[in-house]
XYZ file of C-alpha atoms in Angstrom:
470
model
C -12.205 -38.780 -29.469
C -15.433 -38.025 -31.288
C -16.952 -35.467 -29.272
C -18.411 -32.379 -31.526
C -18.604 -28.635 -30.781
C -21.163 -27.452 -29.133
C -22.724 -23.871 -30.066
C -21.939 -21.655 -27.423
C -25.238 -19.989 -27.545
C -26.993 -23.529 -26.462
C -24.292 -23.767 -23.902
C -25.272 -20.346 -22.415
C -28.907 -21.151 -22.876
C -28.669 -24.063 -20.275
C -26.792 -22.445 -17.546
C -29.870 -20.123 -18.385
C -32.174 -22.727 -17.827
C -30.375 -24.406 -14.923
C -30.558 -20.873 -12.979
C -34.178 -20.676 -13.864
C -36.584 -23.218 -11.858
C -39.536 -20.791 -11.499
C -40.644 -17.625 -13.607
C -39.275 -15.533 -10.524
C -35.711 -16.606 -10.830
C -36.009 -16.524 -14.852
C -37.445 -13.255 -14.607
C -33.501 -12.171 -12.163
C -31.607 -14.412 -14.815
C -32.983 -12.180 -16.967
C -32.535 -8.775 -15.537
C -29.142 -10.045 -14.597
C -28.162 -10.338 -18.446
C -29.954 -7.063 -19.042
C -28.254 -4.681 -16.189
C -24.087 -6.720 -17.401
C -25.446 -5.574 -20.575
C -26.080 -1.573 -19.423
C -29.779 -1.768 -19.022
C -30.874 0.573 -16.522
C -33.680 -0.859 -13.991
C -37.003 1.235 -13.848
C -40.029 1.137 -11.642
C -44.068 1.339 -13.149
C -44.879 3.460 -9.929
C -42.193 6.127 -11.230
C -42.799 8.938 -13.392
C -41.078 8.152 -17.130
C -40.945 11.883 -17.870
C -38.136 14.642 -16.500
C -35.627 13.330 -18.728
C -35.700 9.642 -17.667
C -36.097 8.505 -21.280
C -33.299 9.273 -23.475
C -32.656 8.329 -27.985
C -30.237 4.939 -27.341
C -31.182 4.762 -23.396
C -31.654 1.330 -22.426
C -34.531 0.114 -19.470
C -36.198 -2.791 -17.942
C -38.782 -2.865 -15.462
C -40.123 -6.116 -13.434
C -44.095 -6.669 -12.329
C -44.569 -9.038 -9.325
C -41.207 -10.520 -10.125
C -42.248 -13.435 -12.088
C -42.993 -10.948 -15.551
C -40.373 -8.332 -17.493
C -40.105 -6.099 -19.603
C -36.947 -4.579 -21.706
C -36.629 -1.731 -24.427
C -34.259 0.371 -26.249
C -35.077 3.486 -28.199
C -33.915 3.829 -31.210
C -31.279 6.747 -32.146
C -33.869 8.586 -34.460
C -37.141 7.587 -32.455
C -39.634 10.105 -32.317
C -43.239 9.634 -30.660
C -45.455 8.311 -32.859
C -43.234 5.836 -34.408
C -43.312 2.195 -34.443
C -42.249 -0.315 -31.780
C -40.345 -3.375 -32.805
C -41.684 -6.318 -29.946
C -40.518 -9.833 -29.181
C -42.767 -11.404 -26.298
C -42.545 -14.322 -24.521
C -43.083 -15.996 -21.242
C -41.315 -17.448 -17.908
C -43.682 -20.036 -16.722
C -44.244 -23.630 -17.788
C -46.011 -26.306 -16.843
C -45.528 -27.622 -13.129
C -46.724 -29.112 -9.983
C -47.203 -26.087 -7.158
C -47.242 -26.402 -3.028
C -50.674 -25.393 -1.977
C -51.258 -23.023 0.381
C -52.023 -26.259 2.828
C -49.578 -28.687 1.870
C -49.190 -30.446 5.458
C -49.584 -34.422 4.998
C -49.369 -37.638 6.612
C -50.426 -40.973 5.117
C -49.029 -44.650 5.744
C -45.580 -43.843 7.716
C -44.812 -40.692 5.044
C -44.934 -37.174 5.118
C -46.435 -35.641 1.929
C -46.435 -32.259 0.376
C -50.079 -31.301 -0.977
C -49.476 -30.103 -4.993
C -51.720 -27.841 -7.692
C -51.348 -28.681 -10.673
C -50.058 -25.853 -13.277
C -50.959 -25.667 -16.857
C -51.277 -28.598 -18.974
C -48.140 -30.695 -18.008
C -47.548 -34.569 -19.085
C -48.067 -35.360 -15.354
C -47.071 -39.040 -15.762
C -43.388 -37.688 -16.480
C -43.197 -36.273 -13.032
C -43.036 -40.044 -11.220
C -39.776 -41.526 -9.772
C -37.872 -38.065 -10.629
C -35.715 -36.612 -8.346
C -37.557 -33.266 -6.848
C -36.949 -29.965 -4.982
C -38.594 -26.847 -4.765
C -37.936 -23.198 -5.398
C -39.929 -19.785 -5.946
C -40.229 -17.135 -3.610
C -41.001 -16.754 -0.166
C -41.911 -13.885 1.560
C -39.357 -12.837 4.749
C -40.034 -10.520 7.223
C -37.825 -8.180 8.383
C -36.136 -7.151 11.667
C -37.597 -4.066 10.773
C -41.125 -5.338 9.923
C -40.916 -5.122 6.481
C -41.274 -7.768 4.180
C -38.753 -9.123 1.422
C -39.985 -11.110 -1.445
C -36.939 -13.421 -1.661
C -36.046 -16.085 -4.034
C -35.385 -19.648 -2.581
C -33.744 -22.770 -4.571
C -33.433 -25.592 -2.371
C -30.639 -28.107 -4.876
C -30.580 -31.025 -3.431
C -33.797 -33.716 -4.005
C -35.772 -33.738 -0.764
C -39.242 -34.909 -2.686
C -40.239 -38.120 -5.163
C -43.847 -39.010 -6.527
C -43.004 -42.766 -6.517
C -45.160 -45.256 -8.769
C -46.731 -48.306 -7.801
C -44.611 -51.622 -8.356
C -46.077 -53.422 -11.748
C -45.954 -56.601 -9.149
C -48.957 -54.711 -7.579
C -50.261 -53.442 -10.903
C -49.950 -55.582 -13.969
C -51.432 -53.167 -16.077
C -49.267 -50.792 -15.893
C -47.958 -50.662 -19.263
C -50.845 -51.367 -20.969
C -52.696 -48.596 -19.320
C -51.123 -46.339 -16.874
C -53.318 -43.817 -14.869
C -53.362 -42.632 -11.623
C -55.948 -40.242 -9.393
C -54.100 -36.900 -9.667
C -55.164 -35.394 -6.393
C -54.205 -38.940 -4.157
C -51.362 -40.111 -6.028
C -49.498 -37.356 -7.310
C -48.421 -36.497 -3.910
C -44.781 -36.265 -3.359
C -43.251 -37.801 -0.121
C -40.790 -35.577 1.475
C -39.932 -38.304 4.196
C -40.753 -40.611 7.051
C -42.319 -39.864 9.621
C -40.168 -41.892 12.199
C -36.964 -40.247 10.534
C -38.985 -37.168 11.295
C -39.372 -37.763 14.605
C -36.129 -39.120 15.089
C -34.476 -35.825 13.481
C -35.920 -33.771 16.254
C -37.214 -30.780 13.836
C -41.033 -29.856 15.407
C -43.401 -27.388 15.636
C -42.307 -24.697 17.150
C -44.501 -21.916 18.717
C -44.748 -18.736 16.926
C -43.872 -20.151 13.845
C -46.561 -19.271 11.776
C -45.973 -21.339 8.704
C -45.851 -24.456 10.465
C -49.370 -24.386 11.183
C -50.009 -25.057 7.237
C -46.727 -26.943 6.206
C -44.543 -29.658 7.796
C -41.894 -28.169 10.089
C -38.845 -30.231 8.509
C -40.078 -28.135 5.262
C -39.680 -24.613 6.994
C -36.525 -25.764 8.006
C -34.890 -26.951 4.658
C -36.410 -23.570 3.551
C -34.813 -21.340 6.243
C -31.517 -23.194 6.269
C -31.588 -22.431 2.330
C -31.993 -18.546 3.005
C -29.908 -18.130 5.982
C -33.014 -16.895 8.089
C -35.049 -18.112 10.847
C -38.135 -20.404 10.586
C -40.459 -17.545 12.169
C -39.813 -14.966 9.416
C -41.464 -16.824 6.791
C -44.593 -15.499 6.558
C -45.901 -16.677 2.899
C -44.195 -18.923 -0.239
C -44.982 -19.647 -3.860
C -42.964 -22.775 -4.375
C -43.179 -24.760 -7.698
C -41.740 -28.237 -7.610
C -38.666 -28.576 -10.489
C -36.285 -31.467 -11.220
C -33.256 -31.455 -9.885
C -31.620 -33.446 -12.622
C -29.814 -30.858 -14.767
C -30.651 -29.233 -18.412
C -27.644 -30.763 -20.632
C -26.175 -31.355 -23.991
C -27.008 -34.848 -25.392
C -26.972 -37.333 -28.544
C -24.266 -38.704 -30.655
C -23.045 -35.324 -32.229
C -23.943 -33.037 -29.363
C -27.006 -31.807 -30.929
C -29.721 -31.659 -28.864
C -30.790 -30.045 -25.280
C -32.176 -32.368 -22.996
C -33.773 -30.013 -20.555
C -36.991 -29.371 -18.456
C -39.113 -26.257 -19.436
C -37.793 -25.525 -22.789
C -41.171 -24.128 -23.369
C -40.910 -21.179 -23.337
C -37.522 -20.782 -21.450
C -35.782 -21.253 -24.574
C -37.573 -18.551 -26.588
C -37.555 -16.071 -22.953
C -33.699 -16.005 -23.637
C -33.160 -15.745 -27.524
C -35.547 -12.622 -27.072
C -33.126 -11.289 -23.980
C -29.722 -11.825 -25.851
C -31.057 -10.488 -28.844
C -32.161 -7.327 -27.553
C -28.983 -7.067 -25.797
C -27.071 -7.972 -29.213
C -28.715 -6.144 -31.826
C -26.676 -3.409 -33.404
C -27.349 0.006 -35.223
C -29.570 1.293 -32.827
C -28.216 4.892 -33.312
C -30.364 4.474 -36.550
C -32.859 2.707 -35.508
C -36.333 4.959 -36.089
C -38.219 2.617 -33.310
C -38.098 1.821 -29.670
C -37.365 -2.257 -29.329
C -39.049 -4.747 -26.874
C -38.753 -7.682 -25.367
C -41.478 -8.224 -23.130
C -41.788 -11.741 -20.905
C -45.094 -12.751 -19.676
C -46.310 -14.870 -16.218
C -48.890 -17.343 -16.248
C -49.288 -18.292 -20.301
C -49.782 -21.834 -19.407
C -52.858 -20.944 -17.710
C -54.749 -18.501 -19.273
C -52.589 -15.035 -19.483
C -55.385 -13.476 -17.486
C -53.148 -12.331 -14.497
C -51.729 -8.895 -13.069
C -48.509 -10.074 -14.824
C -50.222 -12.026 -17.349
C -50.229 -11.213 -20.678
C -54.165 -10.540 -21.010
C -53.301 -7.903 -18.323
C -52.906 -4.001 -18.793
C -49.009 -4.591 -18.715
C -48.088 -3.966 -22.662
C -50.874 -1.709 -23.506
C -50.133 0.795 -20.612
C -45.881 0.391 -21.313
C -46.658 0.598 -24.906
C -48.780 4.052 -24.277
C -46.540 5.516 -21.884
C -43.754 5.440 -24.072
C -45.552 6.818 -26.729
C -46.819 9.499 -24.388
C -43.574 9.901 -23.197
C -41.170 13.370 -24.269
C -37.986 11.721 -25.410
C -34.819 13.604 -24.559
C -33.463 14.873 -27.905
C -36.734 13.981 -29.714
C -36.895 16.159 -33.014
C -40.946 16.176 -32.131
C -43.164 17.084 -29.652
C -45.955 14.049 -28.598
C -49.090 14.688 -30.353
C -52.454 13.328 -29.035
C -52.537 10.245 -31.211
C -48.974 9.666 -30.909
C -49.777 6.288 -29.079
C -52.236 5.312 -32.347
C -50.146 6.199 -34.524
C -47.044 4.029 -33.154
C -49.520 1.101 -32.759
C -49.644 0.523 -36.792
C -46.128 1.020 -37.613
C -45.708 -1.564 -35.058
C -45.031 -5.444 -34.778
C -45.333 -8.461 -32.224
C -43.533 -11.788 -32.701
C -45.107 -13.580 -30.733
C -42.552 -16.576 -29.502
C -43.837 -19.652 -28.267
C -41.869 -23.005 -28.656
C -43.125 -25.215 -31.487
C -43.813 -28.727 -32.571
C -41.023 -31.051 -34.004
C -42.146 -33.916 -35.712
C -41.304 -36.458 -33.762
C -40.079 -39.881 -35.605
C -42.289 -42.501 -33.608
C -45.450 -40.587 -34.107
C -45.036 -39.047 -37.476
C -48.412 -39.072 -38.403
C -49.834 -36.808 -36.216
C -47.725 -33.916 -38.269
C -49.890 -32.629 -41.555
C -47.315 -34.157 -44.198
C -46.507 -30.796 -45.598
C -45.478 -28.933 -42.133
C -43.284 -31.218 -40.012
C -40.697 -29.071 -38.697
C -37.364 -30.646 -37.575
C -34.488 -29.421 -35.259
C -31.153 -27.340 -36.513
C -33.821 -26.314 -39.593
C -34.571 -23.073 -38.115
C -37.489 -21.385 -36.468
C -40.662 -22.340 -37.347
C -43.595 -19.831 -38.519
C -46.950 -21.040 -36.768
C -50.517 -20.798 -38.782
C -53.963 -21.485 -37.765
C -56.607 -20.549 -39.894
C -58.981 -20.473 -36.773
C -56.867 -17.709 -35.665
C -55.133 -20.020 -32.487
C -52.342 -18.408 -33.940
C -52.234 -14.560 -35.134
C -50.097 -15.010 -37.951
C -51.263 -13.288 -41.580
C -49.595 -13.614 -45.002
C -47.995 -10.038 -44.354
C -46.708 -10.558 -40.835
C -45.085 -13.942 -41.571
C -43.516 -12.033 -44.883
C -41.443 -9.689 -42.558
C -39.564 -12.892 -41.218
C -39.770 -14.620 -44.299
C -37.962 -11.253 -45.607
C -35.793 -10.946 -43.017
C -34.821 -14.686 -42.892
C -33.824 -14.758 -46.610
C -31.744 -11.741 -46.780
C -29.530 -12.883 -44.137
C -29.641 -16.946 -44.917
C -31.322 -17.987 -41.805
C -33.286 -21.118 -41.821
C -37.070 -21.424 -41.302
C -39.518 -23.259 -41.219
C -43.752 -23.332 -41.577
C -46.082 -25.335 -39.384
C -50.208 -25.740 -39.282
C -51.907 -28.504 -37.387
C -53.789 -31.725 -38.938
C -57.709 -30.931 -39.940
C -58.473 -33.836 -37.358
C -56.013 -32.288 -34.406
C -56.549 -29.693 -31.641
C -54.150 -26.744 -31.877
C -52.731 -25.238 -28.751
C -52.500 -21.131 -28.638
C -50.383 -18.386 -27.321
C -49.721 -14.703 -26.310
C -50.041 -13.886 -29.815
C -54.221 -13.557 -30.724
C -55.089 -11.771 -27.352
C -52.218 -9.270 -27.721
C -52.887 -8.606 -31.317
C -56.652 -8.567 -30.608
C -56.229 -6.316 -27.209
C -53.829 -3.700 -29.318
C -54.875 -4.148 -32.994
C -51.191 -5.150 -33.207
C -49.804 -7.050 -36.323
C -48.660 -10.092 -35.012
C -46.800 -13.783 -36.238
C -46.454 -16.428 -34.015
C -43.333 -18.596 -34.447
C -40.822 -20.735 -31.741
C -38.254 -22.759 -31.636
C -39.101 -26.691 -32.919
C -38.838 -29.256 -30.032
C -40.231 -32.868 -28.990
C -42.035 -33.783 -25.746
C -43.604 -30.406 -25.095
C -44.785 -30.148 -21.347
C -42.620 -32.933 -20.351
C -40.582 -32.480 -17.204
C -37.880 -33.696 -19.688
C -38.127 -32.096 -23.250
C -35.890 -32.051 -26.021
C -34.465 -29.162 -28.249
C -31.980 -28.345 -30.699
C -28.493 -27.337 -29.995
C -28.556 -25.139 -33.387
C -31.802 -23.471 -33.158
C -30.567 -21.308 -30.497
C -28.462 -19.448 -32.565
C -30.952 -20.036 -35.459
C -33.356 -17.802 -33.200
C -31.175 -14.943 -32.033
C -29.756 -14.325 -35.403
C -33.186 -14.204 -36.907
C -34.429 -11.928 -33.761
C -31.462 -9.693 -33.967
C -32.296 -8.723 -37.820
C -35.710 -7.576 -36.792
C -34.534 -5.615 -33.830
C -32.038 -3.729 -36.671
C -34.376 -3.836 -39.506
C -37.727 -3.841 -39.016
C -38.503 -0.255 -38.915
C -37.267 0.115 -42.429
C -38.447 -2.854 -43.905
C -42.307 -2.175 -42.536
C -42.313 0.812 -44.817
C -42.437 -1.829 -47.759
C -45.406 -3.217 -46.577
C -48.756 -1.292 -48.004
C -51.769 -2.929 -46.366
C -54.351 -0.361 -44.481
């Protein structure tokens, strides 16, 4: 039977993805594979100093639960030195519950939806829908829990009008994305029939149908009167899998920027040498990308600057120096950020919309992004430390700009780089359909992309000494 092998690193990567319908439970996958792994869990309100930080310790820390950050310092680290940084980020494009959603048109009850980031909102008709996020629970003893809520079965659909009422439909398919883009979540004589109403003191049933706080409550074992507050992004319920003929692609939602989120994780957790490793090594997931970056937990916040000078401020058990003054300036040009963002694979119905010279394709390897508007942060020297890297150690890569006559998308990279006067490259992972609810990957770029993340983590620190440019 023809059936090839699949990588088990693209296997792992979608029971990643399948745990991970929201940044908040892709921010616990995370820290899940980080504390199996020896990572020890630290908080931001907590003092780093008295000993805390140790050469070789290992430490994450979470902000708001939806954002995470990860680092290991190096065996020979001293303050001053350099910091070796992979960033990324948990969200993706979606459709949100608004504070509000409570609905009732024609015989249905509807859930009112935000829209998140920049998604292909067509793709999100006739799918099979649930919700998950957090909600906040109170307590018996009046505290309250931020909990994480995944409700598997489909309980929602955004259903499109028959073509028999709309012969234009496939010549020109649009819709009114604040009256038609509302999901049903059921009847309302089934409703009424089921017996689930408002219920006094239930607070959240002022805003949101009861039958709602119910699936909800049922989900978390609690009752409907400690919910006091959700964030609940909509997600498919249809599974991230392996597809095509030879088993070589991912067929998955929110690839972007799930996929690069976990190549940074495993490869911090893989990386060897670190006993002689002169740097302290990141990986450092960001909230709310798709919209801006300009959050708490965004990353356009204070959240890599301050880590990045604390642990440069920071007395290192068993460091051979004392912290000088500018020990947090100094580290900041011996530095790096790779910046990783998925990218664009030329895709074979709509080839021309690829300059002719930069259409990356799947299994070839991660792809180096350039902008000479500076969308991307990439220079000649910072995309010659990969190039470096990648060549030594015969992993594939690959080079992408934009057409002259195209718009180019962004990323974490330029406002990091620009915040910290940090050398940066942007690069990700080539896939098709980006900001789909259905996108499509590569099955060997996986691997491609820890291998080529787990050579910086071990050599960077040595290698930037090559590099002359002031």
């Amino acid at each position: 039977m023809f059936n090839p092998t699949i990588p088990k690193e693209a296997e792992d990567f979608v029971e990643f993805v399948n745990n991970s319908p929201s940044p908040f439970h892709a921010t616990f996958e995370a820290a899940k594979l980080l504390k199996a792994a020896g990572f020890k869990e630290i908080k931001e309100r907590d003092s780093w100093n008295d000993g805390l930080i140790e050469r070789q310790g290992k430490y994450y820390f979470t902000r708001n639960g939806s954002a995470i950050i990860a680092f290991q310092v190096g065996g020979k680290y001293n303050p001053g030195n350099g910091f070796s940084i992979l960033g990324a980020h948990t969200d993706s494009p979606c459709l949100k519950v608004k504070p509000i959603s409570k609905k009732e048109k024609s015989g249905y009850l509807e859930v009112g939806v935000q829209l998140y980031g920049g998604g292909i909102w067509h793709t999100w008709f006739d799918r099979d829908l649930s919700v998950a996020g957090r909600v906040v629970v109170e307590q018996q003893d009046g505290t309250f829990k931020h909990t994480l809520v995944k409700v598997d079965r489909p309980i929602l659909r955004i259903p499109t009008l028959a073509i028999h009422l709309d012969r234009t439909a496939n010549e020109n398919f649009s819709f009114n994305k604040e009256t038609q883009l509302a999901p049903i979540l059921a009847t309302a004589i089934k409703t009424e029939l089921s017996g689930v109403k408002v219920t006094d003191g239930v607070e959240a049933e002022e805003s949101h149908h009861p039958l709602l706080i119910r699936i909800l409550a049922d989900e978390m074992k609690v009752e409907p009167s400690q919910i006091r507050d959700f964030e609940l992004a909509l997600y498919d319920t249809q599974k991230s899998v392996i597809g095509g003929a030879c088993n070589e692609f991912i067929f998955s939602p929110r690839l972007d920027n799930l996929e690069m989120s976990y190549c940074s994780i495993r490869a911090l957790i893989e990386a060897k040498d670190i006993e002689s490793d002169e740097n302290i090594r990141m990986a450092a997931l960001f909230d709310n990308e798709e919209v801006g970056s300009m959050t708490a937990h965004g990353a356009d916040s204070n959240l890599l600057p301050v880590t990045l000078q604390r642990l440069a401020n920071t007395k290192v058990v068993d460091a051979l120096k004392d912290v000088s003054l500018t020990a947090f300036e100094e580290s900041i040009h011996k530095s790096i950020l790779v910046s990783a963002d998925m990218a664009h694979a030329v895709n074979p119905n709509y080839a021309d919309k690829h300059e002719e010279n930069h259409r990356p394709q799947m299994h070839k390897g991660t792809v180096i992004k350039v902008n000479a508007n500076q969308r991307y942060a990439t220079t000649a020297i910072t995309s010659l430390v990969l190039k470096e890297l990648a060549k030594k150690h015969q992993i594939p890569i690959q080079e992408f700009v934009v057409r002259n006559d195209s718009s180019c998308g962004s990323t974490i990279g330029p406002m990091l780089s620009a915040k910290l006067g940090l050398r940066t490259v942007d690069i990700g992972n080539p896939q098709l359909s980006m900001h789909s609810i259905r996108e499509t990957g590569g099955t060997d770029d996986v691997k491609h992309a820890i291998d080529l993340f787990k050579v910086f983590y071990q050599e960077f620190a040595v290698l930037e000494q090559k590099f002359i440019v002031d």
